[in-house]
Amino acid sequence: MSKDVIITEVDSETAMEHKPKISLVLDNGDELVREIEKAQQTITELDRTLDHIKNFTPRFHYSR
């Protein structure tokens, strides 16, 4: 299933006066969504790892 993303350029100052000049359709929107989902998963894993580092309790032993 392919997800199309439509990007439309609109000049904010003249948006009420003119229609958009160009429209772009992203053919591989599904690939972009997959990459975003992978990045979100990586962020979640990194957050967990960072939390473990923040709460790390070092243990030492005496050695001669």
C-alpha positions as a printed NumPy array, in Angstrom:
array([[ 0.   ,  0.   ,  0.   ],
       [ 1.462,  3.312, -1.092],
       [ 0.877,  6.547,  0.774],
       [ 0.94 ,  9.699, -1.297],
       [ 1.947, 12.964,  0.319],
       [ 0.93 , 16.154, -1.421],
       [ 3.147, 19.186, -0.817],
       [ 1.713, 22.492, -1.896],
       [ 3.582, 25.785, -1.99 ],
       [ 1.53 , 28.722, -0.755],
       [ 2.763, 32.269, -0.321],
       [ 1.33 , 33.246,  3.072],
       [ 1.017, 36.919,  2.138],
       [-1.023, 36.254, -0.99 ],
       [-2.664, 32.958, -0.024],
       [-6.116, 34.481, -0.152],
       [-5.516, 36.102, -3.532],
       [-3.893, 33.286, -5.525],
       [-4.064, 29.54 , -5.848],
       [-0.874, 27.517, -5.232],
       [ 1.628, 27.609, -8.076],
       [ 2.928, 24.042, -7.74 ],
       [ 1.875, 20.753, -6.21 ],
       [ 4.223, 17.822, -5.665],
       [ 3.127, 14.26 , -4.974],
       [ 5.54 , 12.058, -3.044],
       [ 5.375,  8.637, -4.688],
       [ 7.286,  6.801, -1.975],
       [ 5.507,  8.178,  1.08 ],
       [ 5.233,  4.653,  2.499],
       [ 9.036,  4.407,  2.531],
       [ 9.235,  7.726,  4.385],
       [ 6.721,  6.482,  6.96 ],
       [ 8.793,  3.298,  7.499],
       [11.959,  5.339,  8.014],
       [10.188,  7.604, 10.518],
       [ 8.902,  4.556, 12.403],
       [12.431,  3.086, 12.526],
       [13.773,  6.405, 13.837],
       [11.067,  6.507, 16.515],
       [11.963,  2.96 , 17.608],
       [15.649,  3.89 , 17.763],
       [14.83 ,  6.967, 19.858],
       [12.844,  4.807, 22.287],
       [15.737,  2.361, 22.631],
       [18.246,  5.185, 23.12 ],
       [16.014,  6.778, 25.775],
       [15.948,  3.47 , 27.685],
       [19.722,  3.136, 27.44 ],
       [20.248,  6.722, 28.587],
       [17.932,  6.105, 31.543],
       [20.013,  3.053, 32.506],
       [23.203,  5.12 , 32.291],
       [21.696,  7.918, 34.398],
       [20.65 ,  5.442, 37.087],
       [23.811,  3.362, 36.969],
       [25.193,  2.492, 40.375],
       [28.876,  1.614, 40.224],
       [30.171, -1.153, 42.492],
       [33.81 , -1.331, 43.484],
       [35.923, -3.812, 45.326],
       [39.219, -3.3  , 47.037],
       [42.221, -4.738, 45.255],
       [45.945, -4.755, 46.042]])
